Coordinates of C-alpha atoms and ligand atoms in Angstrom, one line a residue:
M1 CA -12.3 -18.3 17.6
T2 CA -10.4 -15.2 18.6
A3 CA -8.9 -13.3 15.7
Q4 CA -5.2 -12.6 15.2
I5 CA -4.8 -8.8 15.5
I6 CA -3.0 -7.4 12.4
D7 CA -0.7 -4.7 13.8
G8 CA -0.8 -1.9 11.3
K9 CA 1.4 0.3 13.4
A10 CA 4.2 -2.2 13.5
F11 CA 3.7 -3.1 9.8
A12 CA 3.9 0.6 8.8
A13 CA 7.1 1.0 10.8
K14 CA 8.6 -1.9 8.9
V15 CA 7.5 -0.3 5.6
R16 CA 9.1 3.0 6.6
A17 CA 12.3 1.3 7.6
E18 CA 12.5 -0.4 4.2
V19 CA 11.8 2.9 2.4
A20 CA 14.5 4.6 4.5
Q21 CA 17.0 1.9 3.5
H22 CA 16.2 2.3 -0.2
V23 CA 16.5 6.1 0.1
A24 CA 19.9 5.8 1.8
Q25 CA 21.1 3.5 -1.0
M26 CA 19.7 5.8 -3.7
K27 CA 21.6 8.7 -2.2
A28 CA 24.8 6.8 -1.8
A29 CA 24.8 5.1 -5.2
H30 CA 23.2 7.8 -7.4
G31 CA 23.2 11.0 -5.5
I32 CA 19.4 11.2 -5.8
T33 CA 17.1 12.2 -2.9
P34 CA 13.4 11.5 -3.4
G35 CA 11.2 14.6 -2.9
L36 CA 7.5 14.8 -1.9
A37 CA 5.6 18.1 -2.3
V38 CA 2.4 18.4 -0.3
V39 CA -0.1 21.2 -1.1
L40 CA -2.6 22.3 1.5
V41 CA -5.2 24.9 0.6
G42 CA -7.0 26.5 3.6
E43 CA -7.0 25.7 7.3
D44 CA -9.1 22.5 7.8
P45 CA -7.8 21.3 11.2
A46 CA -7.8 17.6 10.3
S47 CA -6.0 18.3 7.1
Q48 CA -3.4 20.3 8.9
V49 CA -2.7 17.4 11.2
Y50 CA -2.3 15.0 8.3
V51 CA 0.0 17.3 6.4
R52 CA 2.2 17.9 9.4
S53 CA 2.5 14.1 10.0
K54 CA 3.3 13.5 6.3
G55 CA 6.0 16.1 6.3
K56 CA 7.6 14.7 9.5
Q57 CA 7.6 11.1 8.3
T58 CA 8.9 12.2 4.9
V59 CA 12.0 13.7 6.5
E60 CA 12.4 10.8 8.9
V61 CA 12.9 8.4 6.0
G62 CA 15.5 10.7 4.5
M63 CA 13.4 12.3 1.7
N64 CA 13.0 16.0 1.0
S65 CA 9.7 17.4 2.0
F66 CA 8.3 20.5 0.3
E67 CA 5.2 22.0 1.9
H68 CA 3.0 24.6 0.2
K69 CA 0.4 26.1 2.4
L70 CA -2.0 28.3 0.4
D71 CA -4.8 30.7 1.6
A72 CA -8.3 29.3 1.6
A73 CA -9.3 31.9 -1.0
T74 CA -6.5 30.8 -3.5
S75 CA -7.8 30.9 -7.0
E76 CA -7.9 27.8 -9.2
A77 CA -5.5 29.6 -11.6
D78 CA -2.9 30.1 -8.9
L79 CA -3.3 26.5 -7.6
L80 CA -2.9 25.2 -11.2
A81 CA 0.2 27.4 -11.7
L82 CA 1.8 25.9 -8.5
I83 CA 1.0 22.4 -9.8
A84 CA 2.6 23.2 -13.1
Q85 CA 5.7 24.5 -11.3
L86 CA 5.9 21.3 -9.2
N87 CA 5.4 19.1 -12.3
A88 CA 8.4 20.7 -13.9
D89 CA 10.6 20.6 -10.8
P90 CA 13.1 17.7 -11.1
A91 CA 13.6 17.7 -7.3
V92 CA 9.9 16.8 -6.8
H93 CA 9.1 13.2 -7.5
G94 CA 5.7 13.1 -5.8
I95 CA 2.9 15.6 -5.5
L96 CA 0.0 15.4 -3.2
V97 CA -2.8 17.9 -3.0
Q98 CA -4.6 17.4 0.3
L99 CA -8.3 16.8 0.0
P100 CA -11.0 18.1 0.5
L101 CA -10.3 21.4 -1.3
P102 CA -12.4 24.5 -0.5
G103 CA -15.7 24.5 -2.4
H104 CA -14.7 27.0 -5.1
L105 CA -12.0 24.7 -6.5
N106 CA -12.7 21.8 -8.9
E107 CA -11.1 18.7 -7.3
D108 CA -11.1 16.6 -10.5
L109 CA -9.6 19.4 -12.5
V110 CA -6.8 20.0 -9.9
I111 CA -6.0 16.3 -9.5
N112 CA -5.8 15.7 -13.2
A113 CA -3.4 18.6 -13.6
I114 CA -0.8 16.7 -11.6
A115 CA 1.7 14.9 -13.9
P116 CA 0.5 11.2 -13.7
E117 CA 4.0 9.9 -12.9
K118 CA 4.2 12.3 -9.9
D119 CA 0.6 11.5 -8.7
V120 CA 1.6 9.6 -5.5
D121 CA -2.1 9.5 -4.4
G122 CA -3.0 7.5 -7.6
F123 CA -6.1 9.7 -8.1
H124 CA -5.3 11.0 -11.7
I125 CA -7.6 9.5 -14.3
S126 CA -4.5 8.0 -16.1
N127 CA -3.5 6.1 -13.0
V128 CA -7.1 4.9 -12.4
G129 CA -7.2 3.6 -16.0
L130 CA -3.7 2.0 -15.8
L131 CA -4.7 0.2 -12.6
A132 CA -8.0 -1.0 -14.1
T133 CA -6.2 -2.4 -17.1
G134 CA -3.4 -4.1 -15.2
Q135 CA -0.7 -1.7 -16.3
K136 CA 2.0 0.0 -14.2
A137 CA 0.2 2.7 -12.2
M138 CA 0.6 4.8 -9.1
V139 CA -1.8 3.1 -6.7
P140 CA -3.9 4.9 -4.0
C141 CA -2.1 4.7 -0.6
T142 CA -4.8 3.3 1.6
P143 CA -5.8 0.3 -0.7
L144 CA -2.1 -0.4 -1.2
G145 CA -1.6 -0.6 2.5
C146 CA -4.6 -3.0 2.8
L147 CA -3.1 -5.1 0.0
M148 CA 0.3 -5.3 1.7
M149 CA -1.3 -6.5 5.0
L150 CA -3.4 -9.1 3.1
R151 CA -0.5 -10.4 1.1
D152 CA 1.6 -10.6 4.3
H153 CA -1.1 -12.5 6.2
H154 CA -2.3 -14.9 3.4
G155 CA 0.7 -15.2 1.0
S156 CA -1.3 -15.7 -2.2
L157 CA -4.8 -14.2 -2.4
S158 CA -5.6 -16.2 -5.5
G159 CA -9.1 -17.7 -5.6
L160 CA -10.2 -16.1 -2.3
N161 CA -13.7 -14.5 -2.1
A162 CA -13.3 -10.8 -1.3
V163 CA -16.1 -8.4 -0.4
V164 CA -15.3 -4.7 -0.4
I165 CA -17.9 -2.7 1.4
G166 CA -18.0 0.9 -0.1
R167 CA -17.4 2.2 -3.6
S168 CA -15.4 5.4 -3.1
N169 CA -12.8 6.4 -5.7
I170 CA -10.2 6.7 -2.9
V171 CA -10.6 3.3 -1.3
G172 CA -13.5 1.0 -2.5
K173 CA -13.0 1.0 -6.3
P174 CA -9.1 0.8 -6.3
M175 CA -9.2 -1.8 -3.6
A176 CA -11.5 -4.0 -5.7
Q177 CA -9.1 -3.5 -8.7
L178 CA -6.1 -4.5 -6.6
L179 CA -7.9 -7.6 -5.3
L180 CA -8.9 -8.6 -8.8
R181 CA -5.4 -8.2 -9.9
D182 CA -4.3 -10.6 -7.2
S183 CA -6.9 -13.1 -8.6
C184 CA -9.6 -12.8 -5.9
T185 CA -13.2 -13.2 -6.8
V186 CA -14.4 -9.6 -5.9
T187 CA -17.8 -8.3 -4.9
V188 CA -18.3 -4.6 -4.2
A189 CA -21.1 -4.1 -1.8
H190 CA -22.6 -0.6 -1.0
S191 CA -25.6 1.1 0.5
R192 CA -28.1 -0.3 -2.1
T193 CA -26.8 -3.9 -1.9
K194 CA -29.6 -6.4 -1.2
D195 CA -29.0 -8.9 1.6
I196 CA -25.6 -7.4 2.4
A197 CA -25.2 -9.7 5.4
D198 CA -25.4 -12.8 3.2
V199 CA -23.0 -11.2 0.6
V200 CA -20.5 -10.5 3.4
R201 CA -20.9 -14.0 4.9
G202 CA -19.5 -15.5 1.7
A203 CA -16.2 -13.5 2.0
D204 CA -12.8 -14.9 2.9
I205 CA -11.6 -11.3 2.9
V206 CA -13.8 -8.3 4.0
V207 CA -12.6 -4.8 3.4
A208 CA -14.9 -2.3 5.1
A209 CA -14.6 1.3 3.8
V210 CA -17.9 3.0 4.2
G211 CA -17.4 5.5 7.0
R212 CA -20.3 4.3 9.1
A213 CA -19.4 3.5 12.7
E214 CA -19.6 -0.2 13.6
M215 CA -22.0 -1.1 10.8
V216 CA -20.5 -4.6 10.2
P217 CA -21.5 -6.9 13.1
G218 CA -19.7 -10.2 13.9
D219 CA -22.6 -12.3 12.6
W220 CA -21.9 -11.1 9.0
I221 CA -18.4 -12.5 9.2
K222 CA -17.6 -16.0 8.0
P223 CA -15.6 -17.9 10.7
G224 CA -11.9 -17.5 10.0
A225 CA -12.3 -14.7 7.5
T226 CA -9.8 -11.7 7.4
V227 CA -11.3 -8.4 8.2
I228 CA -9.6 -5.2 7.1
D229 CA -11.3 -2.2 8.7
V230 CA -10.6 1.1 6.8
G231 CA -13.1 3.2 8.8
I232 CA -12.1 5.9 11.2
N233 CA -15.2 7.2 12.9
R234 CA -15.3 9.6 15.9
I235 CA -18.2 8.7 18.2
E236 CA -19.1 9.3 21.8
R237 CA -19.2 6.2 24.2
D238 CA -20.1 6.6 27.8
G239 CA -19.8 10.3 27.4
K240 CA -16.2 10.1 26.0
P241 CA -15.0 10.6 22.4
V242 CA -13.6 7.4 20.9
L243 CA -12.4 6.3 17.5
V244 CA -14.1 3.2 16.0
G245 CA -14.0 1.5 12.7
D246 CA -16.7 0.4 10.3
C247 CA -16.8 -3.0 11.9
D248 CA -18.0 -3.8 15.4
F249 CA -14.6 -4.9 16.7
D250 CA -15.4 -7.2 19.6
S251 CA -18.1 -9.2 17.8
C252 CA -16.1 -9.4 14.5
A253 CA -12.9 -10.4 16.4
A254 CA -14.7 -13.2 18.0
V255 CA -15.5 -14.8 14.6
A256 CA -12.7 -13.6 12.3
G257 CA -9.4 -15.3 11.7
A258 CA -7.6 -12.0 11.6
I259 CA -8.7 -8.4 12.0
T260 CA -7.2 -4.9 11.9
P261 CA -7.9 -2.7 14.9
V262 CA -9.0 1.0 14.9
P263 CA -6.9 2.9 15.6
G264 CA -3.6 1.1 14.8
G265 CA -4.6 -0.9 11.8
V266 CA -5.0 0.5 8.3
G267 CA -4.5 4.2 9.4
P268 CA -0.7 4.1 9.9
M269 CA -0.2 2.2 6.6
T270 CA -1.6 5.1 4.5
I271 CA 1.4 7.5 5.1
A272 CA 3.9 4.6 4.9
C273 CA 2.5 3.8 1.5
L274 CA 2.6 7.4 0.4
L275 CA 6.4 7.3 1.2
A276 CA 6.7 4.0 -0.7
N277 CA 4.9 5.5 -3.7
T278 CA 7.2 8.6 -3.6
L279 CA 10.2 6.2 -3.6
T280 CA 8.7 4.2 -6.5
A281 CA 8.0 7.5 -8.5
C282 CA 11.6 8.6 -7.9
A283 CA 13.0 5.2 -9.0
R284 CA 10.8 5.3 -12.2
A285 CA 11.8 8.9 -13.0
N286 CA 15.4 8.0 -12.8
G287 CA 15.3 4.7 -14.6
L288 CA 16.3 2.7 -11.5
D289 CA 15.0 -0.6 -10.4
E290 CA 11.7 -0.3 -8.5
P291 CA 11.8 -1.4 -4.8
Q292 CA 10.4 -4.9 -4.4
G293 CA 7.5 -5.5 -2.1
L294 CA 6.6 -1.8 -1.8
T295 CA 4.4 -1.6 -4.9
A296 CA 1.3 -3.4 -6.1
Ligands
GUN301 N1 -7.6 13.6 2.5 C1 -7.9 12.5 3.3 N2 -7.2 11.4 2.8 C2 -6.5 11.8 1.7 C3 -5.6 11.1 0.9 O1 -5.3 9.9 0.9 N3 -5.0 11.9 -0.1 C4 -5.3 13.2 -0.2 N4 -4.7 13.9 -1.2 N5 -6.1 13.9 0.6 C5 -6.7 13.2 1.6

């Protein structure tokens, strides 16, 4: 079998086009423009690239983008004061504090200072609890993107066996919650899991989110399974830098029914879902109908 390639780049473009359409309609019908504030502390080069890309795509879908770049030595008090100001600003519907933060800042404290209804990352403890109890939450962007691709491919996920490899707060745990909500039988595998190959071989859906280059070989994959590869790992191959996922693409693609490539799979969906979450937050803040198909 050769797997169908799930094109995340094309899917993300479709999500952005839908968001842009909703934004235009919101402006025309209600005079409201969704606004996303992104806070970057320090000069981490990878974070700067992400923040620039977020700002550009936010404007492209017709939303307002507010960028706050703070010095690496910014105090916790100053950062919390900015978050309080953004929480109170009616033009700001979504707030994202780019992680990682410099070491002197307490990430949990900072994230939990964001108003939960503006927490478009879905990292606030209230949103984590709302998701876990099946209530209306803001859902983390990367798992939301994975869910959208899985629903698109399978239709219903009900009754499927899903194995999530990795237990991070950003991807693994919320992914498991979302799959459970869609009535999958969910197993979370991690570095201490015994006989991980056998666990993964039972999966109709594999979501790999560990951050270890090519750790999942094709002989772990059940024939016909869907493989969602969240990993983005920089390695050297034949003396050249390349990006690879957490799955060994060629051997997995030979067995799977469908697979996301790296790059061009899950990656582009993350920012598209951030824009979708900002739209959802804006609709909720203004008592408008939530956009269908863009939320969990
Ligand atoms: N840094 C890397 N990924 C993310 C993300 O999804 N959200 C935030 N806030 N920071 C990140």
